């Protein structure tokens, strides 16, 4: 496609028309110039391609549901996400889809967000790495991905109008960071802006976000589309860099664009930039639209099961109740054993062709008895079902209860109001645990739940919403064919009120204050020393691992160097297993408030019994940096950083220290309102002020030899502004003007160094 030529031939109306959808899923064609239209589709963990059938308009085709992001994140496995992405990419090709709408990499700020199941993590490094791997997989098939929802879409309540009030530091370090990784490492074809506002401005018309940060700073060259219905002021959107409005606004917003150009309120160059990027996407998508790939749904379903088994997290296994022994009798209890909850509600909902139930899949392993136990249409106990379940539990050696959140409890479009399981399920678990001491709970939920039953049961398996292969995958883990290797990609607090966003979620009216700032997820629980129910990065295995020989390539580092960290991990148990080795960086002393530690590396390693492997991490300068608002950049303070390696955020096995020096200092400028203490931190300032001290009576009159008095005096003067010394001094030559000269000298000295 010769885009320059086409642009020169397009009329103003045609250009404007390219900047919005033709219908719900297509871009607009320009037949006169032979420009076809392309189709996009949800996303993200399988295809929700909608077609108009004669008897059913807007019907989703039969497809495969892979593990949703809340589950796939627990794999901590980039290659798994890439494999998942590749499968979806091929499916798109066979369905002539140009772009798949996903993945979403928003941060899980609160466990209540109805859409958490579609997001990866509370940690920006993990979310960014996994989303990037997913996108690389999709795009390796010549199909575009669409990273969403850019940015700060962390709740469903008032999602179209909520104003996320966030400090720039928290935006950079937490909420934008996964997107930054994705843009820089995976070059997605497209970005979808979010519905909400950020610090007062809708994302769909936020120039700072869509142009300054996304394009100018991060180098994004693809297309930005709106979330469905996210456009507020279309002309402002064009100016801000929103290329494509989706879905169609029936020509209404195109008209505003035309008028704005005619009135000189919008330049042709601004419109051309958007139209050009739409054309570039259409051009790029021509190949993927060829439908040249076969889609074997059974094969992809089998893959979905295999991937799901790598994501399930074993949270509790007292007395080795798992894996289940096939020579003992087993009862499966709970409706989700027969009808698993394997996906969430909303735009990602897939019309699955094959669905594994655990009950059916158990036939591959053993004969199990079954009782439904509870209903899911309402939170009410069906006494007959309960009695039947308790009876079944009494006569089995081991009971596996399949519990979790029914569809109506969580979905895109609204948030939860609490973190509890339905009370009918909690009662079922209690009554069964009372009659059978070998009780295991399997959970299907898209976001953390409280577990008041934790200490009453022997086993807990967190299966999340694990796709349409989840029933088979759960059995593979329960019966020990697959050794669980998932780790939690989010903290499970004991109770909702422990969560850092508790006081400010979902906000008041449209205003949502992100008052917890950078202390999201484990960053908060660590800092406040709050014991979670299960910490970030936690997950058990049927085997055990030993960590040894932590080695750092440097003990001192400047920012041009990469720190290479290696560690040996050994499988010390009796069966094959995989371990997620996690690396956290901890700034030991910092002049700004920082998390106790932050995840900066993870690797999943597969080990036969007795086998050892060396795991290698590479840390670049960014691993040590925080976002310093005063210089609008990332900054590394000189000092000691601990490198912590372990099996979870609360199970650090090895530790070493590196000294990092970038040779840079933050620019400082003092004035008469600056405190003694701040100036004294610098040797140049300390020397001058100490000299001043000796020559004035304003600050003391105490006995220099009295060490206690000296310290008290220093602490008190550290809090004094320089101007106060002028007023307190009875020396007439000690004037504001003289003090100003002194400050100027200090500023000069500091600028020189
Ligand atoms: C969702 C998007 C989705 C789009 C199209 C919106 O409501 O927020 O994630 O891709 O609908 O279905």
XYZ file of C-alpha atoms in Angstrom, residues 220-593:
374
model
C 5.402 3.304 20.255
C 4.780 3.322 16.510
C 1.512 1.418 16.230
C -2.125 2.423 16.437
C -4.106 3.568 19.458
C -7.773 2.624 19.507
C -10.391 3.554 22.059
C -12.001 1.090 24.382
C -15.543 0.472 23.181
C -17.330 3.730 23.845
C -14.427 5.435 25.620
C -14.431 8.534 23.419
C -15.565 11.715 25.095
C -14.455 14.638 22.895
C -13.397 13.092 19.579
C -11.502 16.130 18.308
C -9.508 16.315 21.526
C -8.811 12.614 21.023
C -7.332 13.179 17.560
C -5.144 15.928 18.984
C -4.032 13.642 21.797
C -3.139 10.773 19.457
C -6.212 8.518 19.587
C -6.174 7.124 16.053
C -9.235 4.933 15.930
C -12.549 5.235 17.713
C -14.241 1.894 18.330
C -16.869 0.809 17.714
C -18.662 2.906 15.089
C -20.226 6.138 16.297
C -22.381 6.144 13.177
C -20.540 9.036 11.566
C -21.439 11.426 14.419
C -17.930 11.912 15.718
C -16.417 11.872 12.193
C -18.507 14.962 11.514
C -16.948 16.798 14.454
C -13.515 16.014 13.052
C -14.434 17.409 9.628
C -15.910 20.560 11.155
C -12.887 21.105 13.383
C -10.529 20.917 10.404
C -12.729 23.273 8.397
C -12.795 25.756 11.257
C -9.041 25.523 11.704
C -9.393 24.036 15.207
C -7.712 20.807 14.184
C -4.826 20.734 11.759
C -4.781 18.472 8.726
C -1.410 17.159 9.965
C -3.015 15.974 13.202
C -5.769 14.200 11.301
C -3.272 12.782 8.803
C -1.235 11.217 11.611
C -4.272 9.287 12.820
C -5.482 8.313 9.341
C -1.957 7.212 8.426
C -1.762 4.879 11.397
C -5.118 3.327 10.534
C -3.878 2.751 6.981
C -0.632 1.290 8.270
C -2.566 -1.168 10.412
C -4.795 -2.178 7.503
C -1.720 -2.645 5.347
C 0.013 -4.722 7.991
C -3.038 -6.893 8.474
C -3.514 -7.856 4.850
C -1.461 -10.995 5.278
C -3.114 -12.191 8.495
C -6.490 -11.780 6.885
C -5.761 -14.570 4.471
C -7.362 -17.360 6.515
C -4.506 -19.662 5.554
C -4.255 -21.627 8.821
C -6.209 -24.688 9.918
C -7.786 -24.467 13.353
C -7.853 -27.793 15.155
C -10.036 -27.021 18.169
C -9.477 -30.354 19.880
C -5.724 -29.854 19.694
C -6.004 -26.364 21.160
C -8.300 -27.607 23.908
C -5.717 -30.240 24.844
C -3.131 -27.475 24.926
C -5.460 -25.409 27.138
C -5.581 -28.325 29.594
C -1.811 -28.759 29.570
C -1.201 -25.052 30.138
C -3.821 -24.921 32.896
C -2.075 -27.686 34.809
C 1.062 -25.520 34.937
C -0.847 -22.600 36.453
C -2.652 -24.219 39.379
C -1.300 -23.210 42.791
C -1.074 -25.642 45.687
C -1.672 -23.516 48.777
C -1.907 -26.134 51.489
C -0.963 -29.791 51.727
C -0.973 -30.956 55.330
C 0.292 -34.463 55.905
C 0.738 -34.954 52.168
C -3.028 -35.305 51.603
C -2.216 -34.663 47.940
C -1.632 -36.220 45.508
C -4.715 -38.381 45.973
C -4.061 -42.068 46.516
C -5.960 -44.128 43.971
C -6.271 -47.094 46.337
C -8.390 -44.977 48.699
C -11.961 -43.871 48.121
C -12.468 -40.299 46.960
C -15.592 -38.137 46.911
C -15.875 -35.037 44.719
C -18.318 -32.575 46.192
C -19.620 -29.340 44.782
C -21.347 -28.237 41.627
C -18.110 -26.906 40.170
C -16.784 -30.490 40.008
C -19.418 -31.233 37.389
C -19.681 -27.759 35.896
C -16.447 -25.902 36.451
C -16.325 -22.137 36.544
C -13.495 -21.684 34.123
C -13.866 -18.175 32.706
C -15.162 -14.753 33.664
C -18.063 -12.707 32.413
C -18.051 -9.841 29.935
C -16.254 -9.145 26.703
C -13.772 -11.993 27.132
C -16.497 -14.625 27.454
C -15.853 -17.496 25.089
C -18.260 -19.913 23.519
C -16.212 -22.977 24.418
C -16.513 -26.011 22.247
C -15.072 -28.533 24.686
C -15.313 -28.186 28.446
C -13.569 -30.598 30.813
C -15.238 -31.180 34.117
C -13.122 -32.584 36.919
C -15.767 -35.222 37.490
C -15.473 -36.507 33.928
C -11.694 -36.190 33.887
C -11.403 -38.161 37.149
C -12.477 -41.261 35.197
C -8.954 -41.246 33.734
C -7.625 -41.858 37.249
C -10.102 -43.435 39.657
C -13.722 -44.017 40.437
C -14.959 -41.132 42.543
C -18.353 -40.554 44.117
C -20.081 -37.232 43.609
C -22.515 -34.984 45.420
C -23.560 -31.555 44.213
C -23.540 -29.959 47.688
C -24.725 -26.438 46.803
C -26.540 -24.390 44.216
C -25.080 -21.450 42.329
C -28.173 -19.537 41.280
C -28.487 -17.912 44.722
C -26.600 -17.925 47.992
C -28.941 -20.276 49.868
C -28.299 -23.634 51.447
C -30.208 -26.499 49.913
C -30.529 -28.693 53.019
C -31.081 -31.878 51.004
C -28.002 -31.295 48.865
C -25.985 -30.473 51.983
C -27.112 -33.635 53.790
C -26.334 -35.762 50.760
C -22.849 -34.211 50.513
C -22.105 -34.745 54.219
C -23.161 -38.381 53.889
C -20.905 -38.841 50.846
C -18.037 -37.218 52.764
C -18.504 -39.528 55.741
C -18.091 -42.636 53.667
C -15.018 -41.522 51.648
C -11.369 -41.653 52.677
C -10.690 -38.265 51.099
C -13.058 -35.500 50.045
C -12.363 -32.875 47.413
C -14.731 -29.912 47.610
C -14.958 -27.797 44.478
C -15.859 -24.318 45.691
C -15.569 -20.806 44.323
C -17.352 -17.749 43.091
C -20.458 -18.213 40.946
C -20.597 -16.163 37.733
C -22.816 -13.504 39.259
C -20.245 -12.761 41.974
C -17.621 -11.281 39.648
C -17.583 -10.012 36.101
C -16.484 -7.238 33.842
C -18.821 -4.285 34.376
C -19.042 -4.246 38.186
C -16.901 -4.838 41.253
C -17.386 -7.163 44.172
C -18.389 -5.628 47.490
C -16.693 -8.253 49.652
C -14.127 -11.023 49.425
C -16.187 -13.892 50.757
C -17.269 -17.149 49.199
C -21.039 -17.714 49.173
C -22.110 -18.571 52.707
C -23.786 -21.790 51.527
C -20.386 -23.009 50.347
C -18.660 -21.954 53.551
C -21.197 -23.920 55.561
C -20.717 -26.941 53.306
C -16.940 -26.802 53.788
C -17.329 -26.529 57.580
C -19.754 -29.410 57.832
C -17.680 -31.659 55.632
C -14.414 -30.839 57.349
C -16.126 -31.756 60.618
C -16.861 -35.296 59.417
C -13.831 -35.989 57.257
C -10.331 -35.012 58.303
C -8.918 -35.537 54.813
C -10.672 -32.640 53.156
C -9.225 -30.749 50.199
C -10.725 -27.571 48.732
C -10.315 -26.691 45.053
C -11.084 -23.039 44.338
C -12.442 -21.477 41.161
C -12.384 -17.689 41.463
C -11.016 -14.793 39.482
C -9.588 -12.904 42.432
C -8.679 -13.633 46.070
C -11.280 -14.843 48.540
C -11.127 -14.990 52.323
C -10.553 -18.524 53.617
C -11.970 -18.865 57.119
C -11.747 -22.652 56.616
C -8.010 -22.707 56.004
C -6.998 -24.463 59.186
C -9.892 -26.896 59.110
C -8.938 -28.557 55.829
C -5.803 -30.420 54.837
C -5.424 -29.244 51.267
C -6.196 -26.155 49.203
C -5.688 -25.916 45.472
C -6.170 -22.516 43.839
C -7.325 -23.277 40.281
C -8.618 -19.775 39.471
C -10.517 -19.522 36.172
C -8.314 -21.878 34.282
C -9.926 -22.174 30.880
C -12.003 -24.965 29.375
C -9.333 -27.563 30.147
C -9.481 -26.740 33.842
C -11.344 -29.874 34.972
C -8.733 -32.116 33.374
C -5.901 -29.962 34.651
C -7.219 -30.021 38.218
C -7.387 -33.842 38.077
C -3.876 -34.010 36.620
C -2.658 -32.126 39.685
C -4.938 -33.807 42.247
C -3.856 -37.281 41.149
C -0.187 -36.331 40.801
C 0.305 -36.678 37.062
C 1.385 -33.056 37.117
C 3.353 -31.681 40.041
C 1.903 -28.245 40.830
C 4.265 -25.396 40.070
C 2.083 -22.289 40.106
C 2.872 -19.415 42.438
C 0.488 -16.651 43.417
C 0.797 -13.568 41.241
C -1.043 -11.568 43.909
C -1.277 -11.429 47.676
C -4.215 -13.092 49.394
C -4.926 -10.883 52.415
C -6.527 -12.446 55.464
C -9.380 -9.996 55.143
C -10.432 -7.246 52.800
C -9.617 -4.431 55.230
C -5.951 -5.446 55.145
C -5.756 -4.458 51.473
C -3.939 -1.158 50.833
C -6.718 0.321 48.694
C -9.425 -0.548 51.243
C -10.117 3.034 52.353
C -10.163 4.386 48.815
C -11.874 1.746 46.708
C -13.945 2.301 44.633
C -13.698 5.992 45.516
C -16.221 8.690 46.242
C -18.322 9.680 43.289
C -16.005 9.784 40.333
C -12.920 10.523 42.392
C -10.635 7.657 43.235
C -7.636 8.625 45.313
C -4.797 6.192 44.956
C -3.678 7.182 48.427
C -1.642 4.025 49.001
C 0.578 5.399 46.220
C 3.374 2.976 45.253
C 2.497 0.592 48.086
C 0.343 -1.815 46.119
C 0.103 -5.539 46.875
C 3.098 -7.051 48.634
C 4.840 -3.672 48.620
C 2.252 -2.626 51.215
C 2.001 -5.826 53.256
C 5.813 -5.899 53.524
C 6.104 -2.266 54.497
C 3.363 -2.485 57.128
C 4.534 -5.910 58.277
C 1.072 -7.402 57.807
C 0.917 -11.178 57.646
C -1.094 -12.147 54.578
C -3.144 -15.313 54.244
C -0.863 -16.302 51.377
C 1.917 -14.024 50.145
C 2.809 -12.970 46.630
C 4.919 -15.609 44.900
C 3.731 -18.418 47.174
C 2.958 -21.950 46.009
C 3.818 -25.489 47.122
C 5.049 -28.500 45.204
C 4.953 -32.260 45.731
C 8.746 -32.083 45.868
C 11.207 -29.827 47.683
C 13.889 -27.460 46.402
C 17.126 -26.301 47.907
C 18.811 -23.006 46.997
C 22.583 -22.517 47.155
C 25.596 -20.680 45.737
C 24.200 -17.218 45.173
C 26.805 -15.303 43.187
C 26.900 -11.709 41.949
C 29.100 -10.710 39.024
C 30.038 -7.442 40.796
C 30.101 -6.221 44.346
C 30.159 -2.644 43.064
C 28.358 -1.466 39.999
C 27.907 1.607 37.858
C 24.821 2.113 35.769
C 26.454 1.120 32.498
C 26.969 -2.415 33.733
C 24.614 -5.347 34.009
C 24.631 -7.276 37.248
C 24.592 -10.988 36.604
C 23.214 -13.027 39.444
C 23.329 -16.783 39.527
C 22.027 -19.299 41.965
C 21.841 -23.083 42.075
C 18.535 -24.823 42.675
C 18.282 -28.513 43.456
C 15.286 -30.834 43.510
C 15.755 -32.563 46.851
C 12.534 -34.574 46.757
C 11.382 -37.734 45.084
C 9.497 -36.528 42.029
C 10.008 -34.293 39.024
C 9.018 -30.713 39.660
C 9.292 -27.111 38.556
C 10.320 -24.232 40.770
C 9.757 -20.531 40.226
C 12.911 -18.832 41.433
C 12.237 -15.218 42.364
C 14.694 -12.348 42.639
C 13.849 -9.226 44.624
C 15.903 -6.049 44.994
C 15.889 -4.161 48.260
C 17.264 -0.648 48.625
C 18.836 -0.803 52.074
C 18.935 2.909 52.741
C 17.004 5.418 50.766
C 16.214 9.079 51.124
C 12.779 8.471 49.620
C 10.177 6.016 50.778
